[in-house]
């Protein structure tokens, strides 16, 4: 799942769409406008985000409204937490070694 998530977010337009949706729902037109891309091009970008499980879309009359699925980011949050804990531990051990408090293990 992380590969799909990061793959979807690797594109600058899709990353910007996720950033916009983090502030609230938006129509496809609202998402496309700052990027000056056509509605079909925005549909392709949103489809990648939907397929990755990051965004949902629904019809309201003739309009398509997109929403962020915050729960889809829990795996990324966990991965980043694990990575942060690893690096914090590594830095702590390095500080101990530099101070001469540790034995190198």
Coordinates of N, CA, C and O in Angstrom, one line a residue:
X1 N 0.8 -1.2 0.0 CA 0.0 0.0 0.0 C 0.9 1.3 0.0 O 0.5 2.2 -0.6
X2 N 2.0 1.3 0.7 CA 2.9 2.4 0.7 C 3.4 2.8 -0.6 O 3.4 4.0 -1.0
X3 N 3.7 1.8 -1.4 CA 4.2 2.0 -2.8 C 3.2 2.7 -3.6 O 3.5 3.7 -4.3
X4 N 1.9 2.3 -3.5 CA 0.8 2.9 -4.3 C 0.6 4.3 -3.8 O 0.4 5.3 -4.6
X5 N 0.6 4.5 -2.5 CA 0.4 5.9 -1.9 C 1.5 6.8 -2.3 O 1.2 7.9 -2.8
X6 N 2.8 6.4 -2.2 CA 3.9 7.3 -2.6 C 3.9 7.5 -4.1 O 4.3 8.6 -4.5
X7 N 3.6 6.5 -4.8 CA 3.5 6.6 -6.3 C 2.5 7.7 -6.7 O 2.7 8.5 -7.6
X8 N 1.3 7.6 -6.0 CA 0.3 8.6 -6.3 C 0.7 10.0 -5.9 O 0.4 11.0 -6.6
X9 N 1.4 10.1 -4.8 CA 1.8 11.4 -4.3 C 3.1 12.0 -5.0 O 3.5 13.1 -4.8
X10 N 3.7 11.2 -5.8 CA 5.0 11.6 -6.5 C 4.8 12.6 -7.5 O 5.7 13.4 -7.9
X11 N 3.6 12.8 -8.0 CA 3.3 13.8 -9.0 C 2.9 15.1 -8.4 O 2.1 15.1 -7.5
X12 N 3.6 16.2 -8.8 CA 3.3 17.5 -8.1 C 1.8 17.9 -8.2 O 1.4 18.5 -7.2
X13 N 1.2 17.7 -9.3 CA -0.3 18.1 -9.3 C -1.1 17.3 -8.3 O -1.9 17.8 -7.6
X14 N -0.9 16.0 -8.2 CA -1.6 15.1 -7.3 C -1.3 15.5 -5.8 O -2.2 15.5 -5.0
X15 N 0.0 15.8 -5.6 CA 0.4 16.3 -4.2 C -0.3 17.6 -3.9 O -0.8 17.7 -2.8
X16 N -0.4 18.5 -4.8 CA -1.2 19.7 -4.6 C -2.7 19.5 -4.4 O -3.3 20.1 -3.6
X17 N -3.2 18.5 -5.1 CA -4.6 18.2 -4.9 C -4.9 17.7 -3.5 O -5.8 18.1 -2.9
X18 N -4.0 16.8 -3.0 CA -4.1 16.3 -1.7 C -4.0 17.5 -0.7 O -4.8 17.6 0.3
X19 N -3.1 18.4 -0.9 CA -2.9 19.5 -0.1 C -4.2 20.4 -0.1 O -4.7 20.8 1.0
X20 N -4.8 20.6 -1.2 CA -6.0 21.4 -1.3 C -7.2 20.7 -0.6 O -7.9 21.3 0.2
X21 N -7.3 19.4 -0.8 CA -8.4 18.6 -0.1 C -8.2 18.5 1.4 O -9.2 18.3 2.1
X22 N -7.0 18.7 1.9 CA -6.8 18.7 3.3 C -7.5 19.9 4.0 O -7.7 19.9 5.2
X23 N -7.9 20.9 3.2 CA -8.6 22.1 3.7 C -10.1 21.9 3.5 O -10.8 22.8 3.9
X24 N -10.5 20.8 2.8 CA -12.0 20.6 2.6 C -12.3 20.1 1.3 O -11.4 20.1 0.4
X25 N -13.5 19.6 1.1 CA -14.0 19.1 -0.2 C -13.8 20.1 -1.3 O -13.9 21.3 -1.0
X26 N -13.7 19.6 -2.5 CA -13.6 20.5 -3.7 C -14.2 19.8 -4.9 O -14.2 18.6 -5.0
X27 N -14.7 20.6 -5.8 CA -15.2 20.0 -7.1 C -14.0 19.8 -8.0 O -12.9 20.4 -7.8
X28 N -14.2 19.0 -9.0 CA -13.2 18.8 -10.0 C -12.7 20.1 -10.6 O -11.5 20.3 -10.8
X29 N -13.6 21.0 -10.9 CA -13.3 22.3 -11.5 C -12.4 23.1 -10.6 O -11.4 23.7 -11.0
X30 N -12.7 23.1 -9.3 CA -11.9 23.8 -8.3 C -10.5 23.2 -8.2 O -9.6 24.0 -8.0
X31 N -10.4 21.9 -8.3 CA -9.1 21.3 -8.3 C -8.3 21.6 -9.5 O -7.1 21.8 -9.4
X32 N -8.9 21.6 -10.7 CA -8.2 21.8 -11.9 C -7.8 23.3 -12.1 O -6.7 23.5 -12.7
X33 N -8.5 24.2 -11.6 CA -8.3 25.6 -11.9 C -6.9 26.2 -11.6 O -6.3 26.8 -12.5
X34 N -6.4 25.9 -10.4 CA -5.0 26.5 -10.2 C -3.9 25.9 -11.1 O -2.8 26.5 -11.2
X35 N -4.2 24.7 -11.6 CA -3.2 24.1 -12.4 C -3.3 24.3 -13.9 O -2.5 23.9 -14.7
X36 N -4.4 25.0 -14.3 CA -4.7 25.3 -15.7 C -4.6 24.0 -16.5 O -3.9 24.0 -17.6
X37 N -5.3 23.0 -16.1 CA -5.3 21.8 -16.9 C -6.8 21.5 -17.2 O -7.7 22.0 -16.6
X38 N -7.0 20.7 -18.2 CA -8.3 20.4 -18.7 C -9.0 19.5 -17.7 O -8.4 18.7 -16.9
X39 N -10.4 19.5 -17.7 CA -11.1 18.6 -16.8 C -10.7 17.1 -17.0 O -10.6 16.4 -16.0
X40 N -10.5 16.6 -18.3 CA -10.1 15.2 -18.4 C -8.8 14.9 -17.8 O -8.6 13.8 -17.2
X41 N -7.8 15.9 -17.9 CA -6.5 15.7 -17.2 C -6.7 15.6 -15.7 O -6.0 14.8 -15.1
X42 N -7.5 16.5 -15.1 CA -7.7 16.4 -13.7 C -8.4 15.1 -13.3 O -8.1 14.5 -12.3
X43 N -9.3 14.7 -14.1 CA -10.0 13.4 -13.8 C -9.0 12.3 -13.8 O -9.1 11.4 -12.9
X44 N -8.0 12.3 -14.6 CA -6.9 11.2 -14.6 C -6.1 11.3 -13.3 O -5.9 10.3 -12.7
X45 N -5.8 12.5 -12.9 CA -5.0 12.7 -11.6 C -5.9 12.2 -10.4 O -5.4 11.5 -9.6
X46 N -7.1 12.6 -10.4 CA -8.0 12.2 -9.3 C -8.2 10.7 -9.3 O -8.2 10.1 -8.2
X47 N -8.3 10.1 -10.4 CA -8.5 8.7 -10.5 C -7.3 7.9 -9.9 O -7.5 6.9 -9.2
X48 N -6.1 8.4 -10.1 CA -4.9 7.8 -9.5 C -5.0 7.9 -8.0 O -4.8 6.9 -7.3
X49 N -5.5 9.1 -7.5 CA -5.6 9.2 -6.0 C -6.7 8.4 -5.5 O -6.6 7.8 -4.4
X50 N -7.8 8.2 -6.2 CA -8.9 7.3 -5.8 C -8.5 5.9 -5.8 O -8.7 5.2 -4.8
X51 N -7.8 5.5 -6.8 CA -7.3 4.1 -6.9 C -6.3 3.8 -5.8 O -6.2 2.6 -5.3
X52 N -5.5 4.8 -5.3 CA -4.6 4.6 -4.2 C -5.3 4.7 -2.9 O -4.7 4.4 -1.8
X53 N -6.6 5.0 -2.9 CA -7.4 5.0 -1.7 C -7.3 6.3 -0.9 O -7.7 6.4 0.3
X54 N -6.7 7.3 -1.5 CA -6.4 8.6 -0.8 C -7.5 9.6 -0.9 O -7.7 10.4 0.0
X55 N -8.3 9.4 -1.9 CA -9.4 10.4 -2.2 C -10.7 9.6 -2.6 O -10.6 8.5 -3.1
X56 N -11.8 10.2 -2.2 CA -13.1 9.6 -2.7 C -13.8 10.7 -3.5 O -13.5 11.9 -3.3
X57 N -14.7 10.3 -4.3 CA -15.4 11.3 -5.1 C -16.9 10.8 -5.2 O -17.2 9.6 -5.1
X58 N -17.7 11.8 -5.3 CA -19.2 11.5 -5.3 C -19.8 12.6 -6.2 O -19.3 13.7 -6.4
X59 N -21.0 12.2 -6.8 CA -21.7 13.1 -7.6 C -22.7 13.8 -6.7 O -23.4 13.2 -5.9
X60 N -22.8 15.1 -7.0 CA -23.9 16.0 -6.4 C -24.5 16.7 -7.6 O -23.9 17.6 -8.1
X61 N -25.6 16.1 -8.0 CA -26.2 16.6 -9.3 C -25.3 16.3 -10.4 O -24.9 15.2 -10.6
X62 N -24.9 17.4 -11.1 CA -24.0 17.2 -12.3 C -22.5 17.4 -11.9 O -21.6 17.4 -12.7
X63 N -22.3 17.7 -10.6 CA -20.9 18.1 -10.2 C -20.3 16.9 -9.5 O -21.0 16.1 -8.7
X64 N -19.0 16.7 -9.7 CA -18.2 15.7 -8.9 C -17.5 16.4 -7.8 O -16.7 17.3 -8.1
X65 N -17.7 15.9 -6.6 CA -17.1 16.5 -5.4 C -16.1 15.5 -4.9 O -16.4 14.3 -4.7
X66 N -14.9 16.0 -4.6 CA -13.8 15.1 -4.1 C -13.5 15.4 -2.6 O -13.6 16.5 -2.2
X67 N -13.2 14.3 -1.9 CA -12.9 14.4 -0.5 C -11.6 13.6 -0.2 O -11.4 12.6 -0.8
X68 N -10.9 14.1 0.8 CA -9.7 13.4 1.2 C -10.2 12.3 2.2 O -11.1 12.4 2.9
X69 N -9.5 11.2 2.1 CA -9.7 10.0 3.0 C -8.6 10.0 4.0 O -7.6 9.3 3.8
X70 N -8.7 10.8 5.1 CA -7.6 10.9 6.1 C -7.1 9.5 6.6 O -5.9 9.3 6.9
X71 N -8.1 8.6 6.8 CA -7.7 7.3 7.3 C -6.7 6.5 6.4 O -6.0 5.7 6.9
X72 N -6.7 6.9 5.2 CA -5.8 6.2 4.2 C -4.3 6.6 4.5 O -3.4 5.9 4.0
X73 N -4.1 7.7 5.2 CA -2.8 8.1 5.5 C -2.2 7.5 6.8 O -1.1 7.8 7.2
X74 N -3.0 6.6 7.5 CA -2.5 6.1 8.7 C -1.3 5.2 8.5 O -0.4 5.2 9.4
X75 N -1.2 4.5 7.4 CA -0.1 3.6 7.2 C 1.2 4.5 6.9 O 2.3 4.1 7.4
X76 N 1.0 5.6 6.2 CA 2.1 6.5 6.0 C 2.6 7.1 7.4 O 3.8 7.2 7.7
X77 N 1.6 7.5 8.2 CA 1.9 8.0 9.5 C 2.7 7.0 10.4 O 3.7 7.4 11.0
X78 N 2.3 5.7 10.3 CA 3.0 4.7 11.1 C 4.4 4.5 10.6 O 5.3 4.4 11.3
X79 N 4.5 4.5 9.3 CA 5.8 4.3 8.7 C 6.8 5.4 9.0 O 7.9 5.2 9.4
X80 N 6.3 6.7 8.9 CA 7.1 7.8 9.3 C 7.4 7.8 10.8 O 8.5 8.2 11.2
X81 N 6.5 7.4 11.6 CA 6.7 7.3 13.1 C 7.9 6.3 13.3 O 8.7 6.5 14.2
X82 N 7.8 5.1 12.7 CA 8.8 4.1 12.9 C 10.2 4.6 12.4 O 11.2 4.4 13.1
X83 N 10.2 5.3 11.3 CA 11.4 5.9 10.7 C 12.0 7.0 11.6 O 13.2 7.0 11.9
X84 N 11.1 7.8 12.2 CA 11.5 8.8 13.1 C 12.1 8.3 14.3 O 13.2 8.7 14.8
X85 N 11.5 7.2 14.9 CA 12.0 6.6 16.1 C 13.4 6.0 15.8 O 14.3 6.1 16.7
X86 N 13.5 5.3 14.7 CA 14.8 4.8 14.3 C 15.9 5.9 14.3 O 17.0 5.7 14.9
X87 N 15.6 7.0 13.6 CA 16.7 8.0 13.5 C 16.9 8.7 14.8 O 18.1 9.1 15.1
X88 N 15.9 8.9 15.6 CA 16.1 9.5 16.9 C 17.0 8.6 17.7 O 17.9 9.1 18.4
X89 N 16.8 7.3 17.7 CA 17.6 6.4 18.4 C 19.0 6.4 17.9 O 20.0 6.4 18.7
X90 N 19.2 6.5 16.6 CA 20.5 6.5 16.0 C 21.3 7.8 16.5 O 22.4 7.8 16.8
X91 N 20.6 8.9 16.4 CA 21.2 10.2 16.8 C 21.5 10.2 18.3 O 22.6 10.6 18.7
X92 N 20.6 9.6 19.1 CA 20.9 9.5 20.6 C 22.2 8.7 20.8 O 23.0 9.0 21.7
X93 N 22.3 7.5 20.1 CA 23.5 6.7 20.3 C 24.8 7.4 19.8 O 25.8 7.4 20.5
X94 N 24.7 8.2 18.7 CA 25.8 8.9 18.3 C 26.2 10.0 19.3 O 27.4 10.2 19.5
X95 N 25.2 10.7 19.9 CA 25.5 11.7 20.9 C 26.2 11.1 22.1 O 27.2 11.6 22.6
X96 N 25.8 9.9 22.5 CA 26.4 9.2 23.6 C 27.9 8.8 23.3 O 28.8 9.0 24.1
X97 N 28.1 8.4 22.0 CA 29.4 8.0 21.6 C 30.3 9.3 21.6 O 31.5 9.2 22.0
X98 N 29.8 10.3 21.1 CA 30.6 11.6 21.0 C 30.9 12.1 22.4 O 32.0 12.7 22.6
X99 N 30.0 11.9 23.3 CA 30.3 12.4 24.7 C 31.2 11.4 25.5 O 31.6 11.7 26.5
X100 N 31.3 10.2 24.9 CA 32.1 9.2 25.6 C 31.3 8.4 26.6 O 31.8 7.7 27.4
X101 N 29.9 8.6 26.6 CA 29.0 7.9 27.6 C 28.7 6.4 27.2 O 28.3 5.6 28.0
X102 N 28.9 6.1 25.9 CA 28.5 4.8 25.5 C 29.7 3.9 25.1 O 30.8 4.4 25.0
X103 N 29.4 2.6 25.0 CA 30.5 1.7 24.7 C 30.5 1.3 23.2 O 31.2 0.5 22.7
X104 N 29.6 2.0 22.4 CA 29.6 1.8 21.0 C 28.6 0.7 20.6 O 28.5 0.3 19.4
X105 N 27.8 0.2 21.5 CA 26.8 -0.9 21.2 C 25.4 -0.4 21.4 O 24.9 0.0 22.2

